[in-house]
Amino acid sequence: MPERPPRLAEWTLGLLLNPKHRETLLGDFTEEYSRRASQVGVSNAKRWYWMETIKSSPALFHLLAMNFNRSEVMQKLSSLTRQNHKMAGLGLLLIIPALILCSGGLALSLLGMNAFSNAINFDLFIFNPLVLLGGLFLAFVLNLLTVAQVKIQDGSLTGTIRLRGKELNLGLLTCIGLLLSVIFLYLLAENFQIFAR
């Protein structure tokens, strides 16, 4: 039985190829891979397969973008957002840095407990403002898309909010709103020195 091409490279090519021609082109690549494996060895054939994948990826990606079917992408996006538990889990992971930062700040300012704030290493990249606010924004958008649906039809904009079965997403959206409020109040207090030190 001939050796198969590298699975990751084959999978990458499969993602970038047009579904109509995917099977034929992958078959051609596999045939050439088998020929090279028998002539120059398996490791050289694998190297060749990877090089061809890397070389052809930009052009294939460009073709994919040019032939991109907007309705198909919207269907995939809507099926992704129907999985509300996955979106809530992903959103929770994205807000962890902001949650850690705000919890430490609130424990220090409200309760006078500085052990939590002292334990945080603020040099970590997750406490970069771009990562913090980007994570909050992305979690907000993902969970908002799960709860709310907006359609543009015949020049009119229609919005729908679904509450049944979306409690997890709504709770996370509320948590994100509270975290953004805490960050905003802290920035307000720091920049305008409203509170005495």
Coordinates of C-alpha atoms in Angstrom, one line a residue, residues 42-193:
V42 CA 9.3 9.2 1.1
S43 CA 11.0 12.1 3.0
N44 CA 11.8 13.9 -0.3
A45 CA 8.3 13.3 -1.5
K46 CA 6.8 14.8 1.7
R47 CA 9.1 17.8 1.4
W48 CA 7.9 18.3 -2.2
Y49 CA 4.3 18.0 -1.1
W50 CA 4.7 20.6 1.6
M51 CA 6.6 23.0 -0.8
E52 CA 3.8 22.7 -3.4
T53 CA 1.2 23.3 -0.7
I54 CA 3.0 26.4 0.5
K55 CA 3.7 27.7 -3.0
S56 CA 0.1 27.3 -4.2
S57 CA -1.6 28.5 -1.0
P58 CA -1.6 32.2 -1.8
A59 CA -3.0 31.7 -5.3
L60 CA -5.6 29.2 -4.1
F61 CA -6.6 31.6 -1.3
H62 CA -7.0 34.4 -3.8
L63 CA -9.2 32.2 -6.0
L64 CA -11.3 31.2 -3.0
A65 CA -11.7 34.8 -2.0
M66 CA -12.7 35.8 -5.5
N67 CA -15.3 33.0 -5.8
F68 CA -16.5 33.5 -2.2
N69 CA -20.2 32.9 -1.8
R70 CA -21.6 35.4 0.7
S71 CA -24.8 33.5 1.5
E72 CA -22.8 30.3 2.2
V73 CA -20.6 32.2 4.6
M74 CA -23.7 33.7 6.3
Q75 CA -25.2 30.2 6.7
K76 CA -22.0 28.9 8.3
L77 CA -21.9 31.9 10.6
S78 CA -25.6 31.4 11.6
S79 CA -25.0 27.7 12.3
L80 CA -22.0 28.6 14.4
T81 CA -23.9 31.1 16.4
R82 CA -26.7 28.6 17.1
Q83 CA -24.3 26.7 19.3
N84 CA -24.8 29.1 22.2
H85 CA -22.9 27.0 24.8
K86 CA -19.8 27.0 22.7
M87 CA -20.0 30.8 22.2
A88 CA -20.5 31.3 25.9
G89 CA -17.5 29.1 26.7
L90 CA -15.3 30.9 24.2
G91 CA -16.5 34.2 25.5
L92 CA -15.7 33.2 29.0
L93 CA -12.1 32.3 28.0
L94 CA -11.8 35.7 26.2
I95 CA -12.8 37.7 29.3
I96 CA -10.6 35.9 31.8
P97 CA -7.7 38.5 31.6
A98 CA -10.2 41.4 32.2
L99 CA -11.9 39.4 35.0
I100 CA -8.5 38.8 36.8
L101 CA -7.5 42.5 36.4
C102 CA -10.9 43.9 37.6
S103 CA -11.2 41.4 40.5
G104 CA -7.7 42.4 41.8
G105 CA -8.5 46.1 41.4
L106 CA -11.9 45.8 43.2
A107 CA -10.5 43.7 46.0
L108 CA -7.8 46.4 46.6
S109 CA -10.1 49.4 46.4
L110 CA -13.2 48.1 48.1
L111 CA -11.8 45.6 50.7
G112 CA -8.2 46.9 51.0
M113 CA -6.9 43.4 50.1
N114 CA -3.7 43.9 48.1
A115 CA -2.5 40.2 48.1
F116 CA -4.5 39.5 45.0
S117 CA -3.1 42.6 43.1
N118 CA 0.4 41.8 44.2
A119 CA 0.2 38.3 42.9
I120 CA -0.7 39.4 39.3
N121 CA 2.3 39.7 37.0
F122 CA 1.3 42.7 34.9
D123 CA 4.2 42.1 32.4
L124 CA 2.3 39.2 30.9
F125 CA 1.0 39.9 27.4
I126 CA -2.6 39.0 28.4
F127 CA -2.7 42.3 30.4
N128 CA -1.9 44.4 27.4
P129 CA -4.8 46.8 26.9
L130 CA -5.2 45.6 23.3
V131 CA -5.6 42.0 24.5
L132 CA -7.9 42.9 27.4
L133 CA -10.3 45.1 25.4
G134 CA -10.0 43.0 22.3
G135 CA -11.0 39.9 24.2
L136 CA -14.0 41.7 25.8
F137 CA -15.1 43.1 22.4
L138 CA -14.8 39.8 20.6
A139 CA -16.6 38.0 23.4
F140 CA -19.3 40.7 23.3
V141 CA -19.8 40.3 19.5
L142 CA -19.8 36.5 19.5
N143 CA -22.4 36.3 22.3
L144 CA -24.5 39.2 20.8
L145 CA -24.6 37.4 17.5
T146 CA -26.0 34.4 19.4
V147 CA -28.7 36.4 21.1
A148 CA -29.6 39.0 18.5
Q149 CA -30.1 38.5 14.8
V150 CA -30.1 41.4 12.2
K151 CA -31.3 41.0 8.7
I152 CA -31.2 43.4 5.8
Q153 CA -34.0 42.7 3.4
D154 CA -35.3 44.9 0.6
G155 CA -33.6 48.0 2.0
S156 CA -35.0 47.6 5.5
L157 CA -33.1 46.6 8.6
T158 CA -34.9 44.0 10.9
G159 CA -33.6 43.0 14.3
T160 CA -34.7 40.0 16.5
I161 CA -33.7 39.2 20.0
R162 CA -34.1 35.6 21.3
L163 CA -34.1 35.1 25.0
R164 CA -35.3 31.5 25.4
G165 CA -32.4 29.1 25.9
K166 CA -29.8 32.0 25.8
E167 CA -29.5 32.6 29.5
L168 CA -25.8 31.7 29.5
N169 CA -25.1 34.2 26.7
L170 CA -27.1 36.9 28.4
G171 CA -25.3 36.4 31.6
L172 CA -22.0 36.7 29.9
L173 CA -23.1 39.8 28.1
T174 CA -24.1 41.3 31.5
C175 CA -20.7 40.3 32.9
I176 CA -18.9 42.0 30.0
G177 CA -21.0 45.1 30.5
L178 CA -20.0 45.2 34.2
L179 CA -16.3 44.6 33.4
L180 CA -16.4 47.4 30.8
S181 CA -18.1 49.7 33.4
V182 CA -15.4 48.9 36.0
I183 CA -12.6 49.6 33.5
F184 CA -14.3 52.9 32.4
L185 CA -14.8 54.1 36.0
Y186 CA -11.1 53.2 36.8
L187 CA -9.9 55.2 33.8
L188 CA -12.2 58.1 34.7
A189 CA -10.9 58.1 38.3
E190 CA -7.2 57.8 37.2
N191 CA -7.4 60.4 34.4
F192 CA -9.4 63.1 36.1
Q193 CA -8.3 62.3 39.7

